[in-house]
mmCIF file of C-alpha atoms and ligand atoms in Angstrom:
data_model
loop_
_atom_site.group_PDB
_atom_site.id
_atom_site.type_symbol
_atom_site.label_atom_id
_atom_site.label_comp_id
_atom_site.label_asym_id
_atom_site.label_seq_id
_atom_site.Cartn_x
_atom_site.Cartn_y
_atom_site.Cartn_z
ATOM 1 C CA MET A 1145 -11.502 -25.162 22.457
ATOM 2 C CA ASN A 1146 -9.661 -22.754 24.754
ATOM 3 C CA ALA A 1147 -11.623 -19.683 25.828
ATOM 4 C CA PRO A 1148 -10.489 -16.610 23.865
ATOM 5 C CA THR A 1149 -8.311 -14.335 25.975
ATOM 6 C CA ARG A 1150 -8.979 -11.175 23.974
ATOM 7 C CA THR A 1151 -12.128 -9.774 22.445
ATOM 8 C CA ALA A 1152 -12.377 -9.108 18.714
ATOM 9 C CA PRO A 1153 -12.077 -5.308 19.109
ATOM 10 C CA GLU A 1154 -8.918 -5.868 21.172
ATOM 11 C CA LEU A 1155 -7.478 -8.035 18.409
ATOM 12 C CA PHE A 1156 -8.021 -5.275 15.810
ATOM 13 C CA ASP A 1157 -6.552 -2.540 18.038
ATOM 14 C CA LEU A 1158 -3.219 -1.124 16.806
ATOM 15 C CA THR A 1159 -2.263 0.721 19.995
ATOM 16 C CA GLY A 1160 1.502 0.407 20.437
ATOM 17 C CA HIS A 1161 2.155 -0.055 16.709
ATOM 18 C CA VAL A 1162 4.411 2.310 14.782
ATOM 19 C CA ALA A 1163 3.695 2.165 11.053
ATOM 20 C CA VAL A 1164 5.408 3.651 8.021
ATOM 21 C CA VAL A 1165 3.069 4.225 5.064
ATOM 22 C CA THR A 1166 4.811 5.121 1.810
ATOM 23 C CA GLY A 1167 2.875 7.196 -0.690
ATOM 24 C CA GLY A 1168 0.826 8.338 2.297
ATOM 25 C CA GLY A 1169 0.151 11.867 1.084
ATOM 26 C CA ARG A 1170 -3.002 11.167 -0.882
ATOM 27 C CA GLY A 1171 -5.172 8.448 -2.376
ATOM 28 C CA ILE A 1172 -4.962 4.934 -0.979
ATOM 29 C CA GLY A 1173 -1.913 5.733 1.162
ATOM 30 C CA GLU A 1174 -3.776 8.534 2.914
ATOM 31 C CA GLY A 1175 -6.626 6.083 3.584
ATOM 32 C CA ILE A 1176 -4.201 3.552 5.060
ATOM 33 C CA ALA A 1177 -2.404 6.132 7.224
ATOM 34 C CA THR A 1178 -5.717 7.484 8.526
ATOM 35 C CA ALA A 1179 -7.131 4.019 9.274
ATOM 36 C CA PHE A 1180 -3.958 3.020 11.129
ATOM 37 C CA ALA A 1181 -4.059 6.200 13.216
ATOM 38 C CA GLU A 1182 -7.771 5.762 13.964
ATOM 39 C CA SER A 1183 -6.942 2.242 15.171
ATOM 40 C CA GLY A 1184 -4.336 3.527 17.629
ATOM 41 C CA ALA A 1185 -1.047 3.306 15.706
ATOM 42 C CA ALA A 1186 1.535 6.055 15.492
ATOM 43 C CA VAL A 1187 1.969 6.705 11.773
ATOM 44 C CA VAL A 1188 4.902 7.918 9.709
ATOM 45 C CA VAL A 1189 3.552 9.349 6.475
ATOM 46 C CA ALA A 1190 6.096 9.311 3.646
ATOM 47 C CA ALA A 1191 6.019 10.600 0.062
ATOM 48 C CA ARG A 1192 7.807 13.119 -2.136
ATOM 49 C CA ARG A 1193 5.290 15.956 -1.873
ATOM 50 C CA THR A 1194 5.951 17.526 1.526
ATOM 51 C CA ASP A 1195 2.795 19.672 1.550
ATOM 52 C CA GLU A 1196 0.569 16.602 1.069
ATOM 53 C CA ILE A 1197 2.174 14.454 3.781
ATOM 54 C CA GLU A 1198 2.288 17.390 6.223
ATOM 55 C CA GLN A 1199 -1.438 17.863 5.634
ATOM 56 C CA VAL A 1200 -2.243 14.175 6.274
ATOM 57 C CA ALA A 1201 -0.086 14.132 9.419
ATOM 58 C CA ALA A 1202 -1.675 17.367 10.682
ATOM 59 C CA THR A 1203 -5.184 15.983 10.152
ATOM 60 C CA ILE A 1204 -4.273 12.848 12.124
ATOM 61 C CA ARG A 1205 -2.783 14.922 14.957
ATOM 62 C CA ASP A 1206 -5.807 17.255 14.996
ATOM 63 C CA ALA A 1207 -8.000 14.181 15.525
ATOM 64 C CA GLY A 1208 -5.887 13.180 18.547
ATOM 65 C CA GLY A 1209 -3.590 10.694 16.801
ATOM 66 C CA ARG A 1210 0.189 10.521 16.503
ATOM 67 C CA ALA A 1211 1.813 11.196 13.136
ATOM 68 C CA LEU A 1212 5.056 12.345 11.571
ATOM 69 C CA ALA A 1213 5.598 13.418 7.961
ATOM 70 C CA VAL A 1214 8.922 12.484 6.344
ATOM 71 C CA THR A 1215 9.602 13.619 2.782
ATOM 72 C CA THR A 1216 10.870 10.528 0.985
ATOM 73 C CA ASP A 1217 11.499 9.343 -2.551
ATOM 74 C CA VAL A 1218 11.137 5.568 -2.208
ATOM 75 C CA THR A 1219 13.446 5.001 -5.177
ATOM 76 C CA ASP A 1220 16.310 6.532 -3.149
ATOM 77 C CA ASP A 1221 17.754 3.807 -0.870
ATOM 78 C CA ASP A 1222 19.391 6.275 1.529
ATOM 79 C CA ALA A 1223 16.140 8.211 1.913
ATOM 80 C CA VAL A 1224 14.295 4.969 2.742
ATOM 81 C CA GLU A 1225 16.824 4.105 5.455
ATOM 82 C CA ALA A 1226 16.511 7.649 6.824
ATOM 83 C CA LEU A 1227 12.716 7.186 6.860
ATOM 84 C CA ALA A 1228 12.970 4.057 9.028
ATOM 85 C CA GLN A 1229 15.424 5.800 11.328
ATOM 86 C CA ALA A 1230 13.109 8.818 11.642
ATOM 87 C CA ALA A 1231 10.262 6.510 12.695
ATOM 88 C CA VAL A 1232 12.404 4.893 15.394
ATOM 89 C CA ASP A 1233 13.821 8.233 16.576
ATOM 90 C CA GLU A 1234 10.344 9.779 16.876
ATOM 91 C CA PHE A 1235 8.313 6.874 18.241
ATOM 92 C CA GLY A 1236 10.932 4.519 19.745
ATOM 93 C CA SER A 1237 10.370 1.498 17.475
ATOM 94 C CA LEU A 1238 9.002 0.334 14.161
ATOM 95 C CA THR A 1239 6.391 -2.421 13.883
ATOM 96 C CA ASP A 1240 4.704 -2.093 10.474
ATOM 97 C CA TRP A 1241 5.720 -1.000 6.983
ATOM 98 C CA VAL A 1242 3.254 -0.483 4.137
ATOM 99 C CA ASN A 1243 4.810 -0.396 0.664
ATOM 100 C CA ASN A 1244 2.024 1.598 -0.977
ATOM 101 C CA ALA A 1245 3.772 4.172 -3.211
ATOM 102 C CA GLY A 1246 3.337 2.994 -6.772
ATOM 103 C CA GLY A 1247 1.373 3.159 -9.976
ATOM 104 C CA SER A 1248 1.999 4.183 -13.553
ATOM 105 C CA PRO A 1249 0.226 7.055 -15.299
ATOM 106 C CA MET A 1250 0.678 5.379 -18.706
ATOM 107 C CA ARG A 1251 -1.612 2.805 -20.212
ATOM 108 C CA MET A 1252 -0.645 1.631 -23.679
ATOM 109 C CA PRO A 1253 0.427 -1.494 -25.564
ATOM 110 C CA LEU A 1254 3.889 -2.583 -24.444
ATOM 111 C CA GLN A 1255 5.204 -2.151 -27.974
ATOM 112 C CA ASN A 1256 4.474 1.589 -27.734
ATOM 113 C CA LEU A 1257 5.605 2.118 -24.153
ATOM 114 C CA PRO A 1258 8.682 4.322 -23.808
ATOM 115 C CA ARG A 1259 11.616 2.376 -22.378
ATOM 116 C CA GLU A 1260 11.957 5.054 -19.656
ATOM 117 C CA GLU A 1261 8.438 4.291 -18.383
ATOM 118 C CA TRP A 1262 9.302 0.589 -18.137
ATOM 119 C CA ASP A 1263 12.367 1.417 -16.019
ATOM 120 C CA ARG A 1264 10.497 3.987 -13.912
ATOM 121 C CA THR A 1265 7.630 1.562 -13.261
ATOM 122 C CA ILE A 1266 9.906 -1.293 -12.194
ATOM 123 C CA ALA A 1267 11.935 1.061 -9.966
ATOM 124 C CA LEU A 1268 8.840 2.398 -8.173
ATOM 125 C CA ASN A 1269 6.584 -0.681 -8.083
ATOM 126 C CA LEU A 1270 9.142 -3.450 -7.566
ATOM 127 C CA THR A 1271 12.648 -2.330 -6.614
ATOM 128 C CA ALA A 1272 11.320 0.173 -4.062
ATOM 129 C CA VAL A 1273 9.221 -2.613 -2.515
ATOM 130 C CA TYR A 1274 12.344 -4.769 -2.225
ATOM 131 C CA VAL A 1275 14.341 -1.914 -0.672
ATOM 132 C CA GLY A 1276 11.465 -0.925 1.626
ATOM 133 C CA SER A 1277 10.994 -4.516 2.775
ATOM 134 C CA MET A 1278 14.702 -5.046 3.458
ATOM 135 C CA THR A 1279 14.867 -1.763 5.358
ATOM 136 C CA ALA A 1280 11.775 -2.666 7.355
ATOM 137 C CA ALA A 1281 13.180 -6.118 8.130
ATOM 138 C CA ARG A 1282 16.316 -4.547 9.614
ATOM 139 C CA HIS A 1283 14.266 -2.344 11.958
ATOM 140 C CA ILE A 1284 11.171 -4.397 12.869
ATOM 141 C CA GLU A 1285 11.653 -6.802 15.726
ATOM 142 C CA ARG A 1286 8.105 -8.142 15.574
ATOM 143 C CA GLY A 1287 5.390 -6.919 13.228
ATOM 144 C CA SER A 1288 4.357 -6.924 9.612
ATOM 145 C CA ILE A 1289 5.018 -5.710 6.098
ATOM 146 C CA ILE A 1290 2.113 -5.033 3.738
ATOM 147 C CA ASN A 1291 2.621 -4.652 -0.012
ATOM 148 C CA ILE A 1292 -0.033 -2.886 -2.070
ATOM 149 C CA SER A 1293 -0.418 -4.924 -5.230
ATOM 150 C CA SER A 1294 -3.013 -4.864 -8.032
ATOM 151 C CA GLY A 1295 -5.246 -7.195 -9.990
ATOM 152 C CA ALA A 1296 -2.901 -6.378 -12.887
ATOM 153 C CA GLY A 1297 -0.390 -8.661 -11.153
ATOM 154 C CA THR A 1298 -2.504 -11.782 -11.515
ATOM 155 C CA GLY A 1299 -3.997 -11.588 -15.013
ATOM 156 C CA PRO A 1300 -3.893 -9.834 -18.364
ATOM 157 C CA VAL A 1301 -4.619 -6.094 -18.384
ATOM 158 C CA PRO A 1302 -3.933 -4.773 -21.887
ATOM 159 C CA GLY A 1303 -2.018 -1.491 -21.676
ATOM 160 C CA SER A 1304 -0.568 -2.300 -18.267
ATOM 161 C CA ALA A 1305 2.076 -4.942 -19.038
ATOM 162 C CA HIS A 1306 4.835 -2.903 -17.385
ATOM 163 C CA TYR A 1307 2.781 -2.224 -14.260
ATOM 164 C CA GLY A 1308 1.349 -5.766 -14.106
ATOM 165 C CA ALA A 1309 4.830 -7.287 -14.413
ATOM 166 C CA ALA A 1310 6.041 -5.187 -11.463
ATOM 167 C CA LYS A 1311 2.992 -6.066 -9.350
ATOM 168 C CA ALA A 1312 3.276 -9.794 -10.192
ATOM 169 C CA ALA A 1313 6.885 -9.689 -9.044
ATOM 170 C CA THR A 1314 5.793 -7.878 -5.887
ATOM 171 C CA ASN A 1315 3.349 -10.710 -5.214
ATOM 172 C CA SER A 1316 6.257 -13.119 -5.542
ATOM 173 C CA LEU A 1317 8.298 -11.047 -3.074
ATOM 174 C CA THR A 1318 5.347 -11.145 -0.668
ATOM 175 C CA TRP A 1319 5.171 -14.934 -0.829
ATOM 176 C CA THR A 1320 8.883 -15.617 -0.485
ATOM 177 C CA LEU A 1321 9.596 -12.951 2.128
ATOM 178 C CA SER A 1322 6.722 -14.261 4.213
ATOM 179 C CA ALA A 1323 8.649 -17.539 4.489
ATOM 180 C CA GLU A 1324 12.062 -15.937 4.945
ATOM 181 C CA LEU A 1325 10.996 -13.414 7.603
ATOM 182 C CA ALA A 1326 8.744 -15.767 9.615
ATOM 183 C CA PRO A 1327 7.978 -16.105 12.443
ATOM 184 C CA ASN A 1328 8.613 -12.562 13.693
ATOM 185 C CA ILE A 1329 7.573 -10.551 10.645
ATOM 186 C CA ARG A 1330 4.421 -11.361 8.680
ATOM 187 C CA VAL A 1331 4.321 -10.283 5.038
ATOM 188 C CA ASN A 1332 1.002 -9.881 3.233
ATOM 189 C CA GLY A 1333 -0.426 -7.983 0.311
ATOM 190 C CA VAL A 1334 -3.615 -6.176 -0.645
ATOM 191 C CA ALA A 1335 -4.728 -5.992 -4.282
ATOM 192 C CA PRO A 1336 -7.166 -3.077 -4.603
ATOM 193 C CA GLY A 1337 -9.820 -2.948 -7.288
ATOM 194 C CA ALA A 1338 -10.824 0.334 -8.928
ATOM 195 C CA ILE A 1339 -10.275 3.275 -6.572
ATOM 196 C CA PRO A 1340 -10.547 6.668 -8.297
ATOM 197 C CA THR A 1341 -7.261 8.317 -7.288
ATOM 198 C CA GLU A 1342 -4.956 10.704 -9.118
ATOM 199 C CA VAL A 1343 -2.751 8.073 -10.743
ATOM 200 C CA MET A 1344 -5.655 5.745 -11.529
ATOM 201 C CA LEU A 1345 -7.709 8.444 -13.277
ATOM 202 C CA GLN A 1346 -4.626 9.543 -15.211
ATOM 203 C CA ALA A 1347 -3.962 5.962 -16.317
ATOM 204 C CA VAL A 1348 -7.494 5.424 -17.641
ATOM 205 C CA GLY A 1349 -7.784 8.958 -19.084
ATOM 206 C CA LYS A 1350 -10.835 9.980 -17.008
ATOM 207 C CA ASN A 1351 -11.598 12.781 -14.581
ATOM 208 C CA GLU A 1352 -13.613 13.061 -11.366
ATOM 209 C CA ASP A 1353 -16.787 13.895 -13.354
ATOM 210 C CA GLN A 1354 -16.681 10.598 -15.254
ATOM 211 C CA LEU A 1355 -16.871 8.197 -12.312
ATOM 212 C CA ASP A 1356 -20.371 7.003 -13.237
ATOM 213 C CA SER A 1357 -19.152 5.929 -16.663
ATOM 214 C CA LEU A 1358 -16.219 4.104 -15.048
ATOM 215 C CA LEU A 1359 -18.589 2.205 -12.773
ATOM 216 C CA GLU A 1360 -20.756 1.225 -15.722
ATOM 217 C CA GLU A 1361 -17.764 0.196 -17.832
ATOM 218 C CA TRP A 1362 -16.295 -2.022 -15.130
ATOM 219 C CA ASN A 1363 -19.542 -3.547 -13.988
ATOM 220 C CA ILE A 1364 -18.497 -3.954 -10.354
ATOM 221 C CA PRO A 1365 -20.758 -6.509 -8.598
ATOM 222 C CA LEU A 1366 -21.030 -4.518 -5.350
ATOM 223 C CA GLY A 1367 -22.226 -1.490 -7.288
ATOM 224 C CA ARG A 1368 -19.701 1.177 -6.381
ATOM 225 C CA LEU A 1369 -16.105 2.168 -6.929
ATOM 226 C CA GLY A 1370 -13.714 1.612 -4.030
ATOM 227 C CA THR A 1371 -12.448 4.136 -1.507
ATOM 228 C CA PRO A 1372 -9.065 4.539 0.188
ATOM 229 C CA GLN A 1373 -10.841 3.587 3.420
ATOM 230 C CA ASP A 1374 -11.775 0.189 1.954
ATOM 231 C CA ILE A 1375 -8.074 -0.535 1.534
ATOM 232 C CA GLY A 1376 -7.140 1.059 4.875
ATOM 233 C CA ALA A 1377 -9.522 -1.303 6.667
ATOM 234 C CA ALA A 1378 -7.932 -4.371 5.043
ATOM 235 C CA CYS A 1379 -4.475 -3.107 6.009
ATOM 236 C CA VAL A 1380 -5.545 -2.539 9.636
ATOM 237 C CA TYR A 1381 -6.708 -6.149 9.719
ATOM 238 C CA LEU A 1382 -3.439 -7.459 8.245
ATOM 239 C CA ALA A 1383 -1.290 -5.429 10.662
ATOM 240 C CA SER A 1384 -3.360 -6.371 13.690
ATOM 241 C CA ASP A 1385 -3.268 -9.430 15.912
ATOM 242 C CA ALA A 1386 -6.560 -10.444 14.292
ATOM 243 C CA ALA A 1387 -4.310 -11.599 11.406
ATOM 244 C CA SER A 1388 -1.584 -13.059 13.629
ATOM 245 C CA TRP A 1389 -1.925 -16.452 11.931
ATOM 246 C CA MET A 1390 -1.747 -15.054 8.432
ATOM 247 C CA SER A 1391 1.293 -14.445 6.270
ATOM 248 C CA GLY A 1392 2.105 -14.745 2.569
ATOM 249 C CA GLU A 1393 -1.460 -13.910 1.522
ATOM 250 C CA ILE A 1394 -2.648 -11.340 -0.981
ATOM 251 C CA ILE A 1395 -6.172 -10.164 -0.268
ATOM 252 C CA ARG A 1396 -8.173 -8.772 -3.148
ATOM 253 C CA VAL A 1397 -10.403 -5.864 -2.098
ATOM 254 C CA GLY A 1398 -12.224 -5.025 -5.274
ATOM 255 C CA GLY A 1399 -15.985 -4.823 -5.088
ATOM 256 C CA GLY A 1400 -16.682 -8.507 -5.662
ATOM 257 C CA ALA A 1401 -15.607 -11.223 -8.059
ATOM 258 C CA LYS A 1402 -17.107 -10.824 -11.504
ATOM 259 C CA PRO A 1403 -19.248 -13.694 -12.743
ATOM 260 C CA ARG A 1404 -17.678 -15.567 -15.663
HETATM 261 P P1 NAD B 864 -2.002 8.125 -5.965
HETATM 262 O O1 NAD B 864 -1.339 8.739 -7.150
HETATM 263 O O2 NAD B 864 -3.251 8.734 -5.444
HETATM 264 O O3 NAD B 864 -0.961 8.066 -4.756
HETATM 265 C C1 NAD B 864 0.337 7.598 -4.967
HETATM 266 C C2 NAD B 864 1.173 8.013 -3.790
HETATM 267 O O4 NAD B 864 2.503 7.541 -3.985
HETATM 268 C C3 NAD B 864 1.265 9.528 -3.642
HETATM 269 O O5 NAD B 864 1.272 9.879 -2.285
HETATM 270 C C4 NAD B 864 2.612 9.839 -4.277
HETATM 271 O O6 NAD B 864 3.214 11.008 -3.775
HETATM 272 C C5 NAD B 864 3.404 8.615 -3.872
HETATM 273 N N1 NAD B 864 4.573 8.392 -4.689
HETATM 274 C C6 NAD B 864 4.658 8.230 -6.033
HETATM 275 N N2 NAD B 864 5.944 8.077 -6.390
HETATM 276 C C7 NAD B 864 6.680 8.120 -5.248
HETATM 277 C C8 NAD B 864 8.058 8.010 -4.941
HETATM 278 N N3 NAD B 864 8.995 7.836 -5.902
HETATM 279 N N4 NAD B 864 8.447 8.103 -3.652
HETATM 280 C C9 NAD B 864 7.545 8.289 -2.672
HETATM 281 N N5 NAD B 864 6.223 8.403 -2.886
HETATM 282 C C10 NAD B 864 5.807 8.317 -4.165
HETATM 283 O O7 NAD B 864 -2.182 6.580 -6.289
HETATM 284 P P2 NAD B 864 -3.042 5.421 -5.588
HETATM 285 O O8 NAD B 864 -4.064 4.997 -6.561
HETATM 286 O O9 NAD B 864 -3.422 5.813 -4.219
HETATM 287 O O10 NAD B 864 -1.945 4.257 -5.539
HETATM 288 C C11 NAD B 864 -1.452 3.700 -4.339
HETATM 289 C C12 NAD B 864 -1.085 2.246 -4.590
HETATM 290 O O11 NAD B 864 -2.253 1.497 -4.919
HETATM 291 C C13 NAD B 864 -0.104 2.028 -5.735
HETATM 292 O O12 NAD B 864 0.817 1.032 -5.381
HETATM 293 C C14 NAD B 864 -0.997 1.529 -6.855
HETATM 294 O O13 NAD B 864 -0.300 0.747 -7.781
HETATM 295 C C15 NAD B 864 -2.015 0.724 -6.082
HETATM 296 N N6 NAD B 864 -3.283 0.441 -6.755
HETATM 297 C C16 NAD B 864 -4.192 1.438 -7.003
HETATM 298 C C17 NAD B 864 -5.417 1.133 -7.622
HETATM 299 C C18 NAD B 864 -6.442 2.184 -7.897
HETATM 300 O O14 NAD B 864 -7.472 1.865 -8.511
HETATM 301 N N7 NAD B 864 -6.258 3.416 -7.474
HETATM 302 C C19 NAD B 864 -5.706 -0.182 -7.983
HETATM 303 C C20 NAD B 864 -4.769 -1.185 -7.731
HETATM 304 C C21 NAD B 864 -3.567 -0.856 -7.097
#
C-alpha cells in the first residue's frame, strides 16, 4: 500500500472551495452553510427571505469566514443562473452546489391533496434540483453537487406521496447525473431523518414544545432528534477530498436504522 500523502484532517479541509447552499437561510441549509464555512469554504447562502440569508452570512463573516447572501427563488431559472454567476463574480470560481431548498408543509392522503400543492412540491423538490444541477454543471470545473433527499424517497410515508415522489425522482437524478458528470463532478445525496425545522414541524403539525413526544413517537434508535449540524457534517464529508472516490451515493443520516 502506498503511504498516504495527506492526513485525514487535510482530506476533510474545504479551503479553496466555493459552495452555493440553497435554502441556506435557516434549518438544515443554515447548518450546511455554517459547516462548510467552518471547514474553510467560501459560502454563497441563497433563499427567498433576504433577512434570513443576510443573518447567516453575517454570522459566518463574524466568525472569520467568507460568505455572500444572494436572494434567490430556486424555482426561477434566471435567478438560479444569476446565483451561480454571483458566486463566481464574488469568489472567482464555483466548486460545490448543495440543492437543499425543499419540503412541503402539507401532509395528507394524496386523494385530498390540492393539485396546486402537487405542482408546487414537484417544482421545488425536483425541477429546481434539475435546474440547480444543470446550472452548477455549467460553472463547476471540478467539484461536487449534493442533493438533500429524504427517507420519503425510498419507502412509503402516508401523507407524503407528493413529497416522496419528488425526492425519489431526485435520488434518480443523483444516480444518473453522477454517471453523466463523472469524472470531474461528483454527485451525491444526503437523506436526513427527523430534524425539527420550520417546514418539518409544520408538516407533522407539532411545535417546538412537543419535541419529546416526536422523539417518543418515532422511536429513534440513537435517542435524539437530528440537528442541522448532523447534516452539515455529512455534506462537508461529501464535498471534501475524503469522499473523492464516492459518487452516486445517497447517505442516510437519521439516528440509526430501526429494528424490524
Ligand atoms: P426549512 O423550512 O427549515 O428550510 C427550508 C429552506 O428552503 C429555507 O431557507 C427556505 O427559505 C428555503 N426555500 C423554500 N422554498 C424556496 C424557494 N422556492 N427558493 C429558495 N429557497 C427556498 O426546512 P428544512 O427542514 O431545513 O429542509 C431542508 C431540506 O431538507 C429540504 O429539502 C427538505 O425536504 C429536507 N429534509 C428535511 C427533513 C427534516 O426532518 N427537517 C427530513 C428529510 C429531508
